[in-house]
Every structure is written in structure tokens, then in C-alpha cells.
Short mmCIF file of C-alpha atoms in Angstrom, two decimals:
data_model
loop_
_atom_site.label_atom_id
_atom_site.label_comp_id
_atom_site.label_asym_id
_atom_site.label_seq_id
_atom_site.Cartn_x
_atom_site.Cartn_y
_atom_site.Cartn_z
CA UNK A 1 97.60 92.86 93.71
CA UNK A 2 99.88 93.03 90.56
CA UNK A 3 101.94 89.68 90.61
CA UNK A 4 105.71 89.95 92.48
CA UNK A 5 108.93 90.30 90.85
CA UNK A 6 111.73 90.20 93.04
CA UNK A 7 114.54 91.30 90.88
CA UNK A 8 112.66 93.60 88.15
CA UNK A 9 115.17 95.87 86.58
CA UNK A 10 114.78 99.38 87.32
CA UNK A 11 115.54 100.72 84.07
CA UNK A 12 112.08 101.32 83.11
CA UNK A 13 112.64 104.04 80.68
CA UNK A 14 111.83 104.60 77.30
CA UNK A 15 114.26 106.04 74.37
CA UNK A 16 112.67 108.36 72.24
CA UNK A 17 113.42 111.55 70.12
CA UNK A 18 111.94 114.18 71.39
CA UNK A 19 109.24 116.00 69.47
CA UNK A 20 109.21 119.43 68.08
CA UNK A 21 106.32 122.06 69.04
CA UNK A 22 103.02 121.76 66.68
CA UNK A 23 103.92 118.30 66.30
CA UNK A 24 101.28 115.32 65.97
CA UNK A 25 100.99 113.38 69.28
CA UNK A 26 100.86 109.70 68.76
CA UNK A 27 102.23 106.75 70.59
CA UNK A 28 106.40 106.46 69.73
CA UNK A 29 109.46 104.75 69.09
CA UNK A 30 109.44 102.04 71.11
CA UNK A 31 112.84 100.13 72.86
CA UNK A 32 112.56 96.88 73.41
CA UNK A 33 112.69 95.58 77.28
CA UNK A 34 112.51 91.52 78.76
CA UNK A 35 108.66 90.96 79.03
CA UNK A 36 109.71 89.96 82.48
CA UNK A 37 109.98 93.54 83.63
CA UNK A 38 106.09 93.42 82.77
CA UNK A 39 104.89 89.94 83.68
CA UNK A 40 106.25 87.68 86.64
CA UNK A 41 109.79 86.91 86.82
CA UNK A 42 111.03 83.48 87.68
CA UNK A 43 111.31 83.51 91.92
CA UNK A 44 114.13 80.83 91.41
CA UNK A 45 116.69 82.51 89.96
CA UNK A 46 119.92 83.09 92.20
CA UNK A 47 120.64 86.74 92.46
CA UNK A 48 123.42 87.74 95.27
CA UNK A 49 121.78 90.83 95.75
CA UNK A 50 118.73 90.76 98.11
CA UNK A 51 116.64 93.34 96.19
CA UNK A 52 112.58 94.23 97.24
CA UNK A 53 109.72 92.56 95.44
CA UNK A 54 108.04 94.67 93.06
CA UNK A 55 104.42 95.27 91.76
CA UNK A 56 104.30 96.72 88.55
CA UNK A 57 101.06 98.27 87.47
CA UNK A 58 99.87 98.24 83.98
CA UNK A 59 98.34 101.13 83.58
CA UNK A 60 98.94 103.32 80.53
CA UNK A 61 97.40 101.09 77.81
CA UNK A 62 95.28 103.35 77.16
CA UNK A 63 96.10 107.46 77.18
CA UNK A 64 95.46 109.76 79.67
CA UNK A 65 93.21 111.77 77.51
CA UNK A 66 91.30 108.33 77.10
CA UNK A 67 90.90 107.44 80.79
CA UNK A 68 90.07 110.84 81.54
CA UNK A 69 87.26 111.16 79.02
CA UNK A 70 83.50 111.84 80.05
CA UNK A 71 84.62 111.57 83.57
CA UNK A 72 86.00 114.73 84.34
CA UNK A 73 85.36 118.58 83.29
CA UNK A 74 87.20 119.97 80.47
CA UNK A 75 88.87 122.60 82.47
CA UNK A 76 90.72 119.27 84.61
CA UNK A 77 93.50 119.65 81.70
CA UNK A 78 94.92 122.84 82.68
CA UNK A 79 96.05 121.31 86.02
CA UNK A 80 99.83 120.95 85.48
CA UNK A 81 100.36 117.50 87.40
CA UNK A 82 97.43 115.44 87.50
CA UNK A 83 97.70 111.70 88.10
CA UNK A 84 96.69 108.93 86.17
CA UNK A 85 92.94 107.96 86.55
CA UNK A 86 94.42 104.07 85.89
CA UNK A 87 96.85 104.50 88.48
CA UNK A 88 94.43 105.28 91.23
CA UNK A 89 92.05 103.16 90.04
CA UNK A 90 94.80 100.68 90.48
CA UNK A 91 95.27 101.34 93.95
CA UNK A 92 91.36 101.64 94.85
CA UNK A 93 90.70 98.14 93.65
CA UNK A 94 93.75 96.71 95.39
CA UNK A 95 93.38 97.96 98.83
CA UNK A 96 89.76 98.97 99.60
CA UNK A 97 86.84 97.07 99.05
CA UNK A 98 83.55 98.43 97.85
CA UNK A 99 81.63 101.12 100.37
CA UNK A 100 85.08 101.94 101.74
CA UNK A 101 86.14 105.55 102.23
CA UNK A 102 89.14 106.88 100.35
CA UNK A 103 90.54 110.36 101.16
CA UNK A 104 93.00 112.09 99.41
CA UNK A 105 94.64 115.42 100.96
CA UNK A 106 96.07 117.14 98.19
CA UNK A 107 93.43 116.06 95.75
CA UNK A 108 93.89 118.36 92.18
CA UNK A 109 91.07 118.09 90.30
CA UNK A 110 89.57 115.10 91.84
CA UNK A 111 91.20 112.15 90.34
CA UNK A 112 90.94 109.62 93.13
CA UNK A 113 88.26 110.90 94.27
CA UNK A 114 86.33 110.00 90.77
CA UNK A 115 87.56 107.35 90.29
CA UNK A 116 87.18 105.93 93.99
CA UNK A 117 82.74 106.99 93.21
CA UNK A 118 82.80 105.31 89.56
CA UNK A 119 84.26 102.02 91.86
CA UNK A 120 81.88 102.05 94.52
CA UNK A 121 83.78 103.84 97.14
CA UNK A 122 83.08 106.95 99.03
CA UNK A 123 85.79 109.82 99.20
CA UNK A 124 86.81 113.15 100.49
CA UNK A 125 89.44 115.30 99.19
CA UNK A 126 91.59 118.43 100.38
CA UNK A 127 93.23 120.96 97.90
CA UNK A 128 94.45 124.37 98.85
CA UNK A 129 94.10 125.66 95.67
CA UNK A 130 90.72 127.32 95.14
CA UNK A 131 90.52 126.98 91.33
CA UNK A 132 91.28 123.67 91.49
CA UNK A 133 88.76 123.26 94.71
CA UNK A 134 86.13 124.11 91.98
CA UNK A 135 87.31 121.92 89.31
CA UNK A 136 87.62 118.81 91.96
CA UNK A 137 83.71 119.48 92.63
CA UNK A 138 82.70 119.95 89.13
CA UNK A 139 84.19 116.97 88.17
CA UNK A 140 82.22 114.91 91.20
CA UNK A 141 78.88 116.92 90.56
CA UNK A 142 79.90 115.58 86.85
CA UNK A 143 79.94 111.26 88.24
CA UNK A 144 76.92 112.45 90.15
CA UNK A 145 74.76 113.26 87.37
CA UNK A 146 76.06 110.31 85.23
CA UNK A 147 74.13 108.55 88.14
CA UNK A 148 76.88 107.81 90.67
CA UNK A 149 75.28 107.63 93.54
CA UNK A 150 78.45 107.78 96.37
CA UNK A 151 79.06 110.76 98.93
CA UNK A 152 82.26 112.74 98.10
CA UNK A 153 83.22 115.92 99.53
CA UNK A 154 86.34 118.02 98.67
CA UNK A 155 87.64 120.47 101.76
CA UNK A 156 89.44 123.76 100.61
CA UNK A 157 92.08 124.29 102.97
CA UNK A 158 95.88 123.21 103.65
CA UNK A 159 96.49 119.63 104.32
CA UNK A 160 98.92 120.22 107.27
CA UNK A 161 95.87 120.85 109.25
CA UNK A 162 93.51 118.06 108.49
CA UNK A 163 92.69 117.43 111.96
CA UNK A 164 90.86 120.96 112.01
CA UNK A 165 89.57 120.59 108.58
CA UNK A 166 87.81 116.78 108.49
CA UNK A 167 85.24 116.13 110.25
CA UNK A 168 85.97 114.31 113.87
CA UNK A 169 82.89 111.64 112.07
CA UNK A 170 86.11 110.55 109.84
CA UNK A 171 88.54 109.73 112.32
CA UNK A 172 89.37 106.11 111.95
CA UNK A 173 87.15 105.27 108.93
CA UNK A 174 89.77 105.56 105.61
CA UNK A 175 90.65 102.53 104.04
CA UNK A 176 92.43 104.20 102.10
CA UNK A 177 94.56 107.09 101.02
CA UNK A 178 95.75 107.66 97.53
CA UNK A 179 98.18 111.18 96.79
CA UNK A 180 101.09 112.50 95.44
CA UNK A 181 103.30 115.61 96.58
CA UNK A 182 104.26 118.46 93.97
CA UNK A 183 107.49 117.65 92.39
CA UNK A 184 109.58 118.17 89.15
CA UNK A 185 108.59 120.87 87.37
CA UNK A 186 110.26 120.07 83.64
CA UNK A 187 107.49 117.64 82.85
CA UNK A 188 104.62 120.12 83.78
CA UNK A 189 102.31 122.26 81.48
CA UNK A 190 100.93 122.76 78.03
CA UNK A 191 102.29 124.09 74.92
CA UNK A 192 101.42 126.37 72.31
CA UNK A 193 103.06 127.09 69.07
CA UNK A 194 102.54 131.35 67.59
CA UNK A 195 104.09 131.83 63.99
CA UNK A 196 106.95 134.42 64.86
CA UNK A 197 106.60 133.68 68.73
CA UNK A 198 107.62 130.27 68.55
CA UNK A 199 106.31 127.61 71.77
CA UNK A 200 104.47 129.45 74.78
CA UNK A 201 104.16 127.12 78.09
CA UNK A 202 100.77 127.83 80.13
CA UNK A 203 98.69 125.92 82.62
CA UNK A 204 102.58 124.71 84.58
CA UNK A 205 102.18 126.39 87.68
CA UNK A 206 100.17 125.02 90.64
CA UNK A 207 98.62 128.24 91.67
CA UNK A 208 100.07 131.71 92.65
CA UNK A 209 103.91 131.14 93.03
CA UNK A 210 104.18 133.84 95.44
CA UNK A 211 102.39 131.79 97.81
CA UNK A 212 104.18 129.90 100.21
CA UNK A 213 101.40 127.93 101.87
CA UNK A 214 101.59 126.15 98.77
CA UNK A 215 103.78 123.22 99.35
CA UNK A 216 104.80 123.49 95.39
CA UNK A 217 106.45 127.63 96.11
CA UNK A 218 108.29 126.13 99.12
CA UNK A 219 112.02 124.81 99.11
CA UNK A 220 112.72 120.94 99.07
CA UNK A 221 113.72 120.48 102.00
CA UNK A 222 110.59 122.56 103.72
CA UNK A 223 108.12 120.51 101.16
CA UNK A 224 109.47 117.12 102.79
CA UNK A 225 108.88 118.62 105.85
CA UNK A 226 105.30 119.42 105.31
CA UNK A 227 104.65 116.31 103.48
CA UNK A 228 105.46 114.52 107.02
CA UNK A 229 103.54 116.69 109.00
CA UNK A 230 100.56 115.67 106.53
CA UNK A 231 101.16 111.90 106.67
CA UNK A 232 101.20 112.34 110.07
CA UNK A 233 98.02 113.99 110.35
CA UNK A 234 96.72 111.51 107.94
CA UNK A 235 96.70 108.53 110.82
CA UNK A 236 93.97 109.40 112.53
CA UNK A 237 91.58 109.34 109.66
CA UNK A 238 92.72 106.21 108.82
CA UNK A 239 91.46 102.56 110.02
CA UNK A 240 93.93 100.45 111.57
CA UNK A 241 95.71 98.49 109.10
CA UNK A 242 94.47 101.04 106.85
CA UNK A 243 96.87 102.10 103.36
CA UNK A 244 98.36 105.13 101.89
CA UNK A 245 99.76 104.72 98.30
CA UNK A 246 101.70 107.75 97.39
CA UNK A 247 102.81 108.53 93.53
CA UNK A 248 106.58 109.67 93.47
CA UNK A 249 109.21 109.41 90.45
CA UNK A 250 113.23 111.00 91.10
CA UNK A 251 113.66 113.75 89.24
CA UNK A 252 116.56 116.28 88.55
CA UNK A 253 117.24 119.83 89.53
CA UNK A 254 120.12 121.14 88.14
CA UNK A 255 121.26 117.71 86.48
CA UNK A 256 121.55 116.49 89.81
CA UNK A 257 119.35 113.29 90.47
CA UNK A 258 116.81 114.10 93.48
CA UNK A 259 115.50 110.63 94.66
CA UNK A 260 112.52 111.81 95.91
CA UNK A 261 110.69 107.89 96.19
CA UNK A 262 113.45 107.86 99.27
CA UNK A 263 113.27 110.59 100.51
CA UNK A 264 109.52 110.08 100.80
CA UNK A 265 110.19 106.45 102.21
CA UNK A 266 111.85 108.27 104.66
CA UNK A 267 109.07 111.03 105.46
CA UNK A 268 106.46 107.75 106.30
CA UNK A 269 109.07 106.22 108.57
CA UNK A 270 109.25 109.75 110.24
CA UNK A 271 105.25 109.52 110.74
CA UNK A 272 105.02 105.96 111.97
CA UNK A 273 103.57 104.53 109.15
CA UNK A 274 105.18 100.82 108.14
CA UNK A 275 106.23 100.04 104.32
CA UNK A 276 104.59 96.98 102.84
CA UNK A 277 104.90 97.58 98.97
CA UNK A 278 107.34 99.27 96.74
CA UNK A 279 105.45 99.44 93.30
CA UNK A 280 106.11 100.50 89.64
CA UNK A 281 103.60 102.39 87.88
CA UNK A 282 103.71 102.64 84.06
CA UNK A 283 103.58 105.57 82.44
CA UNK A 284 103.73 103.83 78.94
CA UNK A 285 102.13 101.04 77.50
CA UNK A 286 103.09 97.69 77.73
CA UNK A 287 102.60 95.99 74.11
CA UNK A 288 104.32 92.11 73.77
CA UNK A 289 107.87 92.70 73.65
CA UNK A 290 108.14 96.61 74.23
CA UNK A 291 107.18 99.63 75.91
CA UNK A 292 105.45 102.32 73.80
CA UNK A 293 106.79 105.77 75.18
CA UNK A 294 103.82 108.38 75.91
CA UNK A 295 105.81 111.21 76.99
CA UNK A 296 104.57 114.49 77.06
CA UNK A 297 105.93 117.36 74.97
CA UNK A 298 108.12 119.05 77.97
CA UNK A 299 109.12 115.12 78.75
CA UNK A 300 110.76 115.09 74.99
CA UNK A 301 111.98 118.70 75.20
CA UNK A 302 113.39 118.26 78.67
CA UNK A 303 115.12 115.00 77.43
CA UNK A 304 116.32 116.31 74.46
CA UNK A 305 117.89 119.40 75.66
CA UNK A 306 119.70 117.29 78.39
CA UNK A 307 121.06 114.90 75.82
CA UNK A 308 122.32 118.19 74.39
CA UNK A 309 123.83 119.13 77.06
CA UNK A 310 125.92 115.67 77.28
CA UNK A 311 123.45 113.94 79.85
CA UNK A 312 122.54 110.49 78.34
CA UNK A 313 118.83 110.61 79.70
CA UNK A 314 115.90 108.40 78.62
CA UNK A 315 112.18 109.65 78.43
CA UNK A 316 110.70 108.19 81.96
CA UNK A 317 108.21 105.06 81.47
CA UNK A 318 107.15 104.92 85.13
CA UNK A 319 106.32 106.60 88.65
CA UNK A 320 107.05 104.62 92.15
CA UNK A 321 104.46 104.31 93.99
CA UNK A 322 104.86 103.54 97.91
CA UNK A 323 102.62 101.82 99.89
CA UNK A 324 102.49 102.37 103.43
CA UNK A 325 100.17 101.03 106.19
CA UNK A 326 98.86 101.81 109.55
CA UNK A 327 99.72 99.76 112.70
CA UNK A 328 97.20 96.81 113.10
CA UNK A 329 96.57 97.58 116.71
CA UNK A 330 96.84 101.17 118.22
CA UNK A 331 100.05 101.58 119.89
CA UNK A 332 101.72 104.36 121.91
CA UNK A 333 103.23 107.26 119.96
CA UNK A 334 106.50 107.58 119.78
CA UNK A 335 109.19 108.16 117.05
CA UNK A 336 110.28 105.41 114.98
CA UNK A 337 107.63 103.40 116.48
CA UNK A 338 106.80 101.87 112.36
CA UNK A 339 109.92 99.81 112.55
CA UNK A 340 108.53 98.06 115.59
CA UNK A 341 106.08 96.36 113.13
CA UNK A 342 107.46 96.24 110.08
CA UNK A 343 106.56 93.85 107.53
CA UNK A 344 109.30 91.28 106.94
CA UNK A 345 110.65 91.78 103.61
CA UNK A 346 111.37 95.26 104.33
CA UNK A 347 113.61 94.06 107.45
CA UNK A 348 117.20 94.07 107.05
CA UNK A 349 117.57 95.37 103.22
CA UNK A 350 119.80 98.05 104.07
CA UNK A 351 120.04 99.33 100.30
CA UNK A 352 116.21 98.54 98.99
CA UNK A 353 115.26 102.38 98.71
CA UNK A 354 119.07 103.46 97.42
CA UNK A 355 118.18 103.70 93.85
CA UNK A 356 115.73 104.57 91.88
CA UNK A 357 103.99 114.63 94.45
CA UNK A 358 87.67 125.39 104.62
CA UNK A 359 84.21 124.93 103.36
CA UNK A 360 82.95 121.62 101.68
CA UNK A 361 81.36 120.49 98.73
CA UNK A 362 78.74 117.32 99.00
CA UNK A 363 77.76 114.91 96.39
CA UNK A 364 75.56 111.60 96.29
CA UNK A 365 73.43 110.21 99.26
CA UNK A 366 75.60 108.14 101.03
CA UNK A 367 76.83 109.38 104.73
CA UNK A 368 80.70 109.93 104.95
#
């Protein structure tokens, strides 16, 4: 686990100009930040404020096109929020230990699902989508014949109903779970630039938007809802003491800040899971002194058309991620039973979360 910092500053953000359509993508301006926010920070210091320890996770020093490359199908790109391969990898290595099973129920194209076969782990996935079904098996019949020899299976179906959708053979055997709910849609998509047309956005939309068993076409309100009702489902899959890291960043809706890493805090109380780690994952790289923005080009247009609006925003430079884990011991249902058993540094901090996304498909020998 990524050393603690108890009183990392939040403001891990990058400033950079946004870039114009047809532009070159390379790494940016970079703003310089204390190399403490990346490496430990000194436990002695007196702080009057009792914030959470932090993890942070190094883990875009290298791009996304580079961690995704000969591992997954080229048609992986057009999915408008996919998560970074270092990022679950991250979380695979951390909490599970080789042979372990790792599900993920709103699995893409497969990301933690490859990347839990290339680290020795087995996996099974859930995606309603049935493109992206197809992609998510491509991309594990593509580890498979690089010689990966792990079982994987993706499920197509909705994730509010995994307990008719696994296999009753899983129940109780996850290590680990590794997802991220649908959120923010000014960073999603790709670009195109047409002399006399100007920039065309494609590949941002999840699936069909008129389809509202997609938790992405629902309201916000309805998608926390769901997400509960799928960490909730998510328990019984899941060995005791078992971990779910979830992949969350705030985002805005109107100009209005939506802290979604709380609300979300909120959604695993609500499912009796107990909070053991608040984390920080980077979404640019970490060089001696600085952080080297990587933002996408709706990241810089977003930013820059805020900043022209008179909103002094910065390009993000990091997602929360939220660790959760499943009592040690079975113990009778009931609601806010998590708090019964909650680890201690999460007791008593009052303000730590104030501030800040069928049939089956079979790869590899290995029984599930």
C-alpha cells in the first residue's frame, strides 16, 4: 500500500491552457506542487485539523495509450470513460494476492478484468452494454492468446441484479472488487477536426441514451440509488474482509460542484460496507518537483470555456478512489450495521469526506 500522508493537500490539480482541436497531444505545462503531496509527508507536524490519511497512487507516468497498448483491442478506445489500466492494477496488487478472484460489475471494456489475468488473478465482469460486452471479451480472448492462462468471464446483464446473474459457485469467493459508476460527462469522448465543420465529438455516450436501464441515462439522484442497490448486491460475492475500491472524482453540472466521492461514501455506508482507505489516484505524472498535466482534449476545452465564463478552474490531476471492506465475521443485517465495525481512523472525523463512475463469455483453464 502507497505510503500515508495525513495532511496531503487536496489541491491536486494541474494549470494548463487548454488546447485547440487538431492540436499535437504531448505532455504540458506543468505547475509546480510540494513533492510531499507525492511522497510521504512528515507524521509530526502539528496540524489542528484532524484530517484522513491518504494513499496517493502513482499511476500516470506513463499514458493511457501506453498502458493500454497490446493488451486490449483497438475498438477499447471508443469507450467514453474507461479507467486507467495503472489504476486497477494498483488496486489488484494491493488488496488481492495471486489466484484471487476479482469481479467487477460494471466492467467497460474489461480493464480490471485484464489487468487482474496479466497479474495472476482470476476475474468476472458485468456490463449492460452489449457492444461493450463484446469488446470486454475480445480484449480477454486477446490476454488469452498472449498466453494468459487465468479464467475470466464477462456477464451481459444489469448489475442491480447480480445475485440472478453470477453464479451461486461465486458467492463468498471475491477478494476483490474494483469499479467505477458513470459520471461527468464534459471529460468524455473523442474529437475530430472537418475543414469548414470545425470539431465533431463521437464515441461520448455510454450506449443508447434513450435507455434508462442504463445507470448513465438516469437522473443523479436515481444513479446513487442504483449504485447502492449494486454495492449491496456486491456482498455476497465477496469474502469476508473482502475489498471494493471504487474510482470517483467531483465534478460539476451546471457550475455547481457535485461531490460525488461523498456522496458515494455515503452509498457504501447505506450497504453496510466499512471505509478503511480514502486514496488519491493520479491522473498526471509525477516528475521531481511537478505534476505534468495529461488532460484530455474535452478536459482543456471544458476548462477553458469555464475560465471564460469567470470560473477559475484547474485541469483535474487526480480521481478518489474509496476503499471499502466487508465485515470480518458475518453479522446480522441491518441498516447502518458498517459503523458497528468501523476502522478507527474513520471514527469521529465528522468533516473527513466534506471536501473534495445474461449469457457469459469464458477464457483460460482455471475454475471460477
Amino acid at each position: 500500500m502507497a505510503e500515508q500522508q495525513p495532511h496531503a493537500e487536496r489541491a491536486t490539480t494541474a494549470s494548463a491552457p487548454a488546447t485547440t482541436a487538431g492540436e499535437k497531444t504531448v505532455d504540458g505545462p506543468t505547475i509546480r506542487i510540494p513533492r510531499a503531496v507525492i511522497d510521504a509527508l512528515d507524521t509530526t507536524a502539528a496540524s489542528a485539523v484532524v484530517e484522513l490519511p491518504l494513499s496517493v497512487w502513482t499511476t500516470a507516468q506513463t499514458s493511457p495509450a501506453a498502458q493500454r497498448k497490446n493488451r486490449y483491442v483497438p475498438g477499447s478506445t471508443a469507450h467514453p470513460a474507461k479507467m486507467l489500466p495503472a489504476v486497477a492494477a494498483h488496486a489488484i496488487t494491493h488488496y488481492t494476492q495471486p489466484g484471487d478472484l476479482v469481479l467487477d460489475p460494471m466492467c467497460g471494456i474489461g480493464t480490471t478484468l485484464v489487468e487482474a489475468l496479466h497479474l495472476g488473478r482470476r476475474a468476472i465482469g458485468v456490463e449492460y452494454e452489449p457492444h461493450w460486452v463484446e469488446i470486454a471479451r475480445a480484449n480477454l480472448a486477446l490476454a488469452h492468446d498472449i498466453g494468459i492462462d487465468y479464467h475470466a468471464q464477462v456477464f451481459h446483464g444489469d448489475a442491480r441484479q447480480l445475485a440472478t446473474l453470477l453464479p451461486a459457485t461465486v458467492r463468498g469467493q471475491a477478494a476483490l472488487v474494483v469499479t467505477s459508476p458513470p459520471y461527468g460527462p464534459s471529460t468524455h469522448g473523442q474529437v475530430i477536426t472537418t475543414p469548414g465543420v470545425g470539431v465533431q465529438k463521437y464515441h461520448h455516450r455510454y450506449g443508447n441514451t434513450l435507455d434508462r436501464g442504463n445507470l448513465a441515462n438516469i437522473g443523479h439522484h436515481r444513479l446513487l440509488s442504483g449504485f447502492t442497490r449494486i454495492l449491496t448486491g456486491l456482498v455476497p460475492f465477496l469474502r469476508p474482509g473482502g475489498h471494493i475500491a471504487i474510482t470517483i472524482r467531483p465534478w460539476r453540472e451546471h457550475a455547481e460542484l457535485i461531490d460525488l466521492p461523498a456522496q458515494i461514501l455515503a452509498c457504501g455506508l447505506r450497504s453496510g460496507l466499512i471505509p478503511v482507505e480514502r486514496c488519491v489516484a493520479l491522473l498526471a505524472r509525477a516528475a521531481d518537483a511537478d505534476l505534468v498535466a495529461r488532460g484530455s482534449f474535452f478536459q482543456r476545452d471544458f476548462i477553458r470555456k469555464q475560465r471564460e465564463a469567470g470560473l477559475p478552474l484547474h485541469l483535474i490531476a487526480h480521481e478518489d478512489v474509496l476503499v471499502f471492506r466487508t465485515p470480518l465475521h458475518e453479522t446480522p443485517s441491518r441498516p447502518n450495521a458498517a459503523t458497528d465495525t468501523m476502522s478507527p481512523r474513520w471514527q469521529n472525523r465528522p468533516g473527513a469526506f466534506a471536501t473534495a463512475s445474461g449469457g457469459s463469455s469464458n477464457v483460460g483453464s482455471q475454475a471460477a
